[in-house]
Amino acid sequence: MKTSTVIVLVILASAASAFAHLTYTNRNFGTLNPGNETTSVTKSSSISSTFGWAYSTDADYGDSHRNRAFRFTLTTAGQIQLSAQSTGAGNVLLPALSIYSGLAHIAPDSLDHDGTLLSVSYLNGRFGPDVAQGSFNALGDWAIGNEDVYNTPGDSTSSVAVPASLSHFSYIGNVADGTSTNYGSSAGIHGDGTADGKVSAWFDLPAGDYTVMVGGATMYSGSLPAGPYTSYPVNVTLSVIPEPSAPLLFALATLGLTFRRRRLV
Ligand SMILES: [Ca+2]
Ligand SMILES: [Ca+2]
């Protein structure tokens, strides 16, 4: 009985640990070319809280684990549309998303985590000890670190093969479901005005690698629940549509001029 209890606890501990790292598993929209393709990709996922995005909009940030990370790459500059839709009964999850230039560490690198020594020391340097709720800033730049990789895996007495490093995310923009009634009063939140379980926004981006953090837009105050985490299903869609090329715009403008001239004659 004791042995099986220990085994169960070990499995639970490793599951929690695997869940807790910042990953993009099954949440990579792929490589897109908004200059000359029309594409729409939807990823179904789940969010572990209704408040993870909103409670990361204030001065003490928030836990990245309470949100989900998605990624994509643009080979050319262009316009993209990001949408998030709650797919659970009753739209309990009011979704919000923030977009960043930059990516987290990806396997086989050591993965990022809010609780690594490097993440904590980075946050302590900015806020002082034990102030930040986590690494994630939903309304600005943020960084999160991974762990040293040792020459003998897991053996901290062997020398460091790959030192821990920070992943940096450069803030681009956000959109949140509803109004300040649900997401709170932080400056810079772009609410869509209707808390109906869906949000959508366009972003004009240069080529590069991007991270999208999706989470719940319901502000939460007071002591946070330790768990268990509830799973709220959500669909996140990335669409690209080519912008009219410069020659085409010129042709359209010329055409308009011709029509106007004819009408005048
Ligand atoms: Ca917070
Ligand atoms: Ca909405």
Coordinates of C-alpha atoms and ligand atoms in Angstrom, one line a residue:
M1 CA 0.0 0.0 0.0
K2 CA 2.8 2.4 1.0
T3 CA 4.8 1.6 -2.2
S4 CA 1.8 2.3 -4.5
T5 CA 1.1 5.5 -2.7
V6 CA 4.7 6.6 -3.2
I7 CA 4.5 5.7 -6.9
V8 CA 1.3 7.6 -7.4
L9 CA 2.8 10.7 -5.7
V10 CA 5.9 10.5 -7.8
I11 CA 3.7 10.3 -11.0
L12 CA 1.6 13.2 -9.8
A13 CA 4.8 15.2 -9.0
S14 CA 6.3 14.6 -12.5
A15 CA 3.0 15.4 -14.2
A16 CA 2.7 18.7 -12.3
S17 CA 6.3 19.5 -13.2
A18 CA 5.8 18.7 -16.9
F19 CA 2.6 20.8 -17.0
A20 CA 4.3 23.7 -15.2
H21 CA 6.9 24.4 -17.9
L22 CA 6.2 27.0 -20.6
T23 CA 5.7 24.9 -23.8
Y24 CA 4.0 25.2 -27.2
T25 CA 3.2 21.5 -27.5
N26 CA 0.2 21.2 -30.0
R27 CA 0.0 25.0 -30.0
N28 CA 2.2 25.9 -32.9
F29 CA 0.4 27.6 -35.8
G30 CA 3.4 27.0 -38.0
T31 CA 5.2 29.2 -40.5
L32 CA 3.0 31.6 -42.5
N33 CA 3.6 34.0 -45.3
P34 CA 1.0 36.8 -45.0
G35 CA 2.5 38.4 -48.1
N36 CA 1.0 35.9 -50.5
E37 CA -1.1 33.2 -48.8
T38 CA -4.6 33.1 -47.2
T39 CA -4.6 30.7 -44.3
S40 CA -6.6 30.1 -41.2
V41 CA -5.3 27.7 -38.5
T42 CA -7.3 26.8 -35.3
K43 CA -5.8 25.1 -32.3
S44 CA -8.0 23.6 -29.6
S45 CA -6.6 23.9 -26.1
S46 CA -7.6 24.5 -22.5
I47 CA -6.9 27.2 -20.0
S48 CA -6.4 26.4 -16.3
S49 CA -8.1 29.4 -14.8
T50 CA -10.6 32.2 -15.6
F51 CA -8.3 34.9 -14.2
G52 CA -4.8 34.1 -15.4
W53 CA -4.5 36.8 -18.0
A54 CA -6.3 39.6 -16.0
Y55 CA -4.3 39.0 -12.8
S56 CA -1.1 39.4 -14.9
T57 CA -2.1 42.9 -16.0
D58 CA -1.1 44.5 -12.7
A59 CA 2.1 45.6 -11.1
D60 CA 3.0 42.2 -9.6
Y61 CA 2.6 40.2 -12.9
G62 CA 1.1 36.7 -12.8
D63 CA 1.9 33.0 -13.1
S64 CA 2.4 32.0 -16.7
H65 CA 1.0 28.5 -15.9
R66 CA -2.4 30.0 -15.5
N67 CA -2.3 30.9 -19.3
R68 CA -1.4 29.0 -22.5
A69 CA 1.4 29.8 -24.9
F70 CA 1.0 29.5 -28.6
R71 CA 3.6 30.3 -31.3
F72 CA 3.9 31.1 -35.0
T73 CA 6.5 32.3 -37.5
L74 CA 6.0 34.9 -40.2
T75 CA 8.4 34.7 -43.2
T76 CA 7.2 38.0 -44.5
A77 CA 5.6 41.1 -43.0
G78 CA 1.9 41.3 -43.0
Q79 CA -1.4 41.4 -41.2
I80 CA -2.6 38.6 -39.0
Q81 CA -5.9 38.1 -37.2
L82 CA -5.9 36.3 -33.8
S83 CA -9.1 35.1 -32.3
A84 CA -9.9 33.2 -29.1
Q85 CA -13.3 31.6 -28.4
S86 CA -14.4 29.9 -25.2
T87 CA -15.9 26.5 -26.2
G88 CA -17.1 25.4 -22.8
A89 CA -20.8 25.5 -21.6
G90 CA -22.0 29.0 -20.6
N91 CA -18.8 30.9 -21.7
V92 CA -17.4 30.7 -18.1
L93 CA -14.0 31.6 -19.6
L94 CA -13.8 35.1 -20.9
P95 CA -10.7 34.9 -23.1
A96 CA -7.9 37.5 -23.6
L97 CA -4.7 37.3 -25.5
S98 CA -1.4 39.2 -25.6
I99 CA 1.1 38.9 -28.5
Y100 CA 4.9 39.2 -28.2
S101 CA 7.9 39.0 -30.4
G102 CA 10.2 36.2 -29.2
L103 CA 10.0 32.5 -28.2
A104 CA 10.5 30.5 -25.0
H105 CA 13.2 27.9 -24.9
I106 CA 12.2 24.8 -26.9
A107 CA 13.2 21.2 -26.3
P108 CA 15.9 19.8 -26.4
D109 CA 16.8 23.1 -24.5
S110 CA 15.9 23.1 -20.8
L111 CA 12.4 24.5 -20.6
D112 CA 11.3 27.8 -19.0
H113 CA 9.5 28.0 -15.7
D114 CA 8.3 30.7 -13.3
G115 CA 10.0 29.0 -10.4
T116 CA 13.5 28.5 -11.7
L117 CA 16.4 30.1 -9.8
L118 CA 17.0 32.4 -12.8
S119 CA 13.3 33.5 -13.2
V120 CA 13.1 34.2 -9.4
S121 CA 16.4 36.1 -9.3
Y122 CA 15.3 38.2 -12.4
L123 CA 12.0 39.1 -10.7
N124 CA 13.6 39.8 -7.3
G125 CA 16.0 42.2 -9.1
R126 CA 13.0 44.1 -10.5
F127 CA 10.5 44.0 -7.7
G128 CA 12.4 42.9 -4.5
P129 CA 12.0 39.4 -2.9
D130 CA 8.7 37.6 -2.9
V131 CA 6.7 40.4 -4.6
A132 CA 5.9 39.1 -8.0
Q133 CA 3.1 36.5 -8.4
G134 CA 5.0 35.0 -11.5
S135 CA 7.0 35.9 -14.6
F136 CA 4.1 36.8 -16.9
N137 CA 3.3 40.4 -17.8
A138 CA 0.2 40.6 -20.0
L139 CA 0.7 44.3 -20.8
G140 CA 4.4 44.6 -21.4
D141 CA 7.8 43.0 -21.9
W142 CA 8.7 40.1 -19.6
A143 CA 11.3 37.3 -19.3
I144 CA 11.4 33.8 -17.9
G145 CA 14.4 31.5 -17.4
N146 CA 15.2 27.8 -17.7
E147 CA 17.7 25.7 -15.6
D148 CA 21.3 24.8 -15.9
V149 CA 21.9 21.6 -17.8
Y150 CA 24.7 19.5 -16.1
N151 CA 27.2 17.2 -17.9
T152 CA 25.6 14.4 -15.9
P153 CA 21.9 15.0 -16.4
G154 CA 20.3 15.9 -13.0
D155 CA 23.6 15.8 -11.1
S156 CA 24.4 19.3 -9.8
T157 CA 27.8 18.1 -8.6
S158 CA 28.9 17.6 -12.3
S159 CA 29.9 20.8 -14.2
V160 CA 27.4 22.9 -16.1
A161 CA 27.2 21.9 -19.8
V162 CA 24.6 24.6 -20.8
P163 CA 24.0 27.5 -18.4
A164 CA 20.5 28.7 -17.7
S165 CA 19.4 31.7 -19.7
L166 CA 16.4 34.0 -19.9
S167 CA 13.8 34.0 -22.8
H168 CA 12.7 37.6 -23.5
F169 CA 9.3 38.6 -24.8
S170 CA 8.8 42.0 -26.4
Y171 CA 5.2 43.2 -26.0
I172 CA 3.2 44.1 -29.1
G173 CA -0.5 44.3 -28.1
N174 CA -3.5 42.7 -26.5
V175 CA -7.3 42.2 -26.7
A176 CA -9.6 41.2 -23.9
D177 CA -13.2 39.9 -23.8
G178 CA -15.6 42.4 -22.2
T179 CA -15.0 45.5 -20.2
S180 CA -13.3 46.7 -17.0
T181 CA -16.2 45.3 -15.1
N182 CA -14.6 41.8 -15.6
Y183 CA -10.9 42.5 -16.4
G184 CA -10.2 45.3 -13.9
S185 CA -8.8 48.7 -14.2
S186 CA -5.2 48.3 -15.5
A187 CA -4.3 50.9 -18.1
G188 CA -3.7 49.6 -21.6
I189 CA -6.2 46.8 -21.8
H190 CA -8.1 46.8 -25.2
G191 CA -11.5 45.4 -24.2
D192 CA -13.9 44.5 -27.0
G193 CA -16.9 45.7 -25.0
T194 CA -18.9 42.5 -24.9
A195 CA -18.2 39.7 -22.5
D196 CA -19.5 36.9 -24.8
G197 CA -16.6 34.4 -24.6
K198 CA -14.8 35.5 -27.7
V199 CA -12.3 38.1 -28.8
S200 CA -10.6 38.9 -32.1
A201 CA -8.0 41.5 -33.2
W202 CA -5.7 42.3 -36.2
F203 CA -2.0 42.9 -35.8
D204 CA 0.4 44.3 -38.4
L205 CA 3.7 42.5 -37.9
P206 CA 7.2 42.2 -39.4
A207 CA 8.7 38.8 -40.2
G208 CA 9.8 36.9 -37.2
D209 CA 8.9 34.5 -34.4
Y210 CA 5.9 35.3 -32.1
T211 CA 4.4 34.0 -28.9
V212 CA 0.7 34.5 -28.1
M213 CA -0.3 34.1 -24.4
V214 CA -4.0 33.3 -24.0
G215 CA -5.8 33.3 -20.6
G216 CA -8.9 34.3 -18.7
A217 CA -10.0 38.0 -18.6
T218 CA -11.8 37.9 -15.2
M219 CA -9.9 39.8 -12.5
Y220 CA -9.3 37.9 -9.3
S221 CA -8.5 39.5 -6.0
G222 CA -7.7 37.9 -2.7
S223 CA -5.7 34.8 -2.1
L224 CA -5.4 32.6 -5.1
P225 CA -6.7 29.0 -5.1
A226 CA -3.9 26.4 -4.8
G227 CA -5.8 24.0 -7.0
P228 CA -6.9 21.7 -8.4
Y229 CA -6.7 23.6 -11.7
T230 CA -10.0 23.6 -13.6
S231 CA -9.7 23.1 -17.3
Y232 CA -11.6 25.6 -19.6
P233 CA -11.7 24.7 -23.3
V234 CA -10.8 27.3 -25.9
N235 CA -10.2 27.5 -29.6
V236 CA -7.5 29.9 -30.8
T237 CA -7.4 30.9 -34.5
L238 CA -4.6 32.6 -36.5
S239 CA -5.6 33.9 -39.9
V240 CA -3.4 35.6 -42.5
I241 CA -4.7 37.5 -45.5
P242 CA -2.4 39.1 -48.1
E243 CA -2.4 42.9 -48.2
P244 CA -2.9 44.4 -51.6
S245 CA 0.4 44.9 -53.3
A246 CA 1.8 48.3 -54.1
P247 CA 1.3 47.9 -58.0
L248 CA -2.3 46.7 -57.3
L249 CA -3.1 49.7 -55.1
F250 CA -1.6 52.0 -57.8
A251 CA -3.8 50.2 -60.5
L252 CA -6.9 50.6 -58.3
A253 CA -6.1 54.3 -57.7
T254 CA -5.6 54.9 -61.4
L255 CA -8.9 53.1 -62.2
G256 CA -10.8 55.3 -59.7
L257 CA -9.3 58.4 -61.3
T258 CA -10.4 57.2 -64.7
F259 CA -13.9 56.6 -63.5
R260 CA -14.1 60.0 -61.9
R261 CA -12.8 61.7 -65.1
R262 CA -15.3 59.9 -67.2
R263 CA -18.1 60.9 -64.9
L264 CA -17.0 64.5 -65.1
V265 CA -16.9 64.4 -68.9
Ligands
CA1 CA -0.9 40.1 -10.4
CA2 CA -16.2 39.6 -26.8

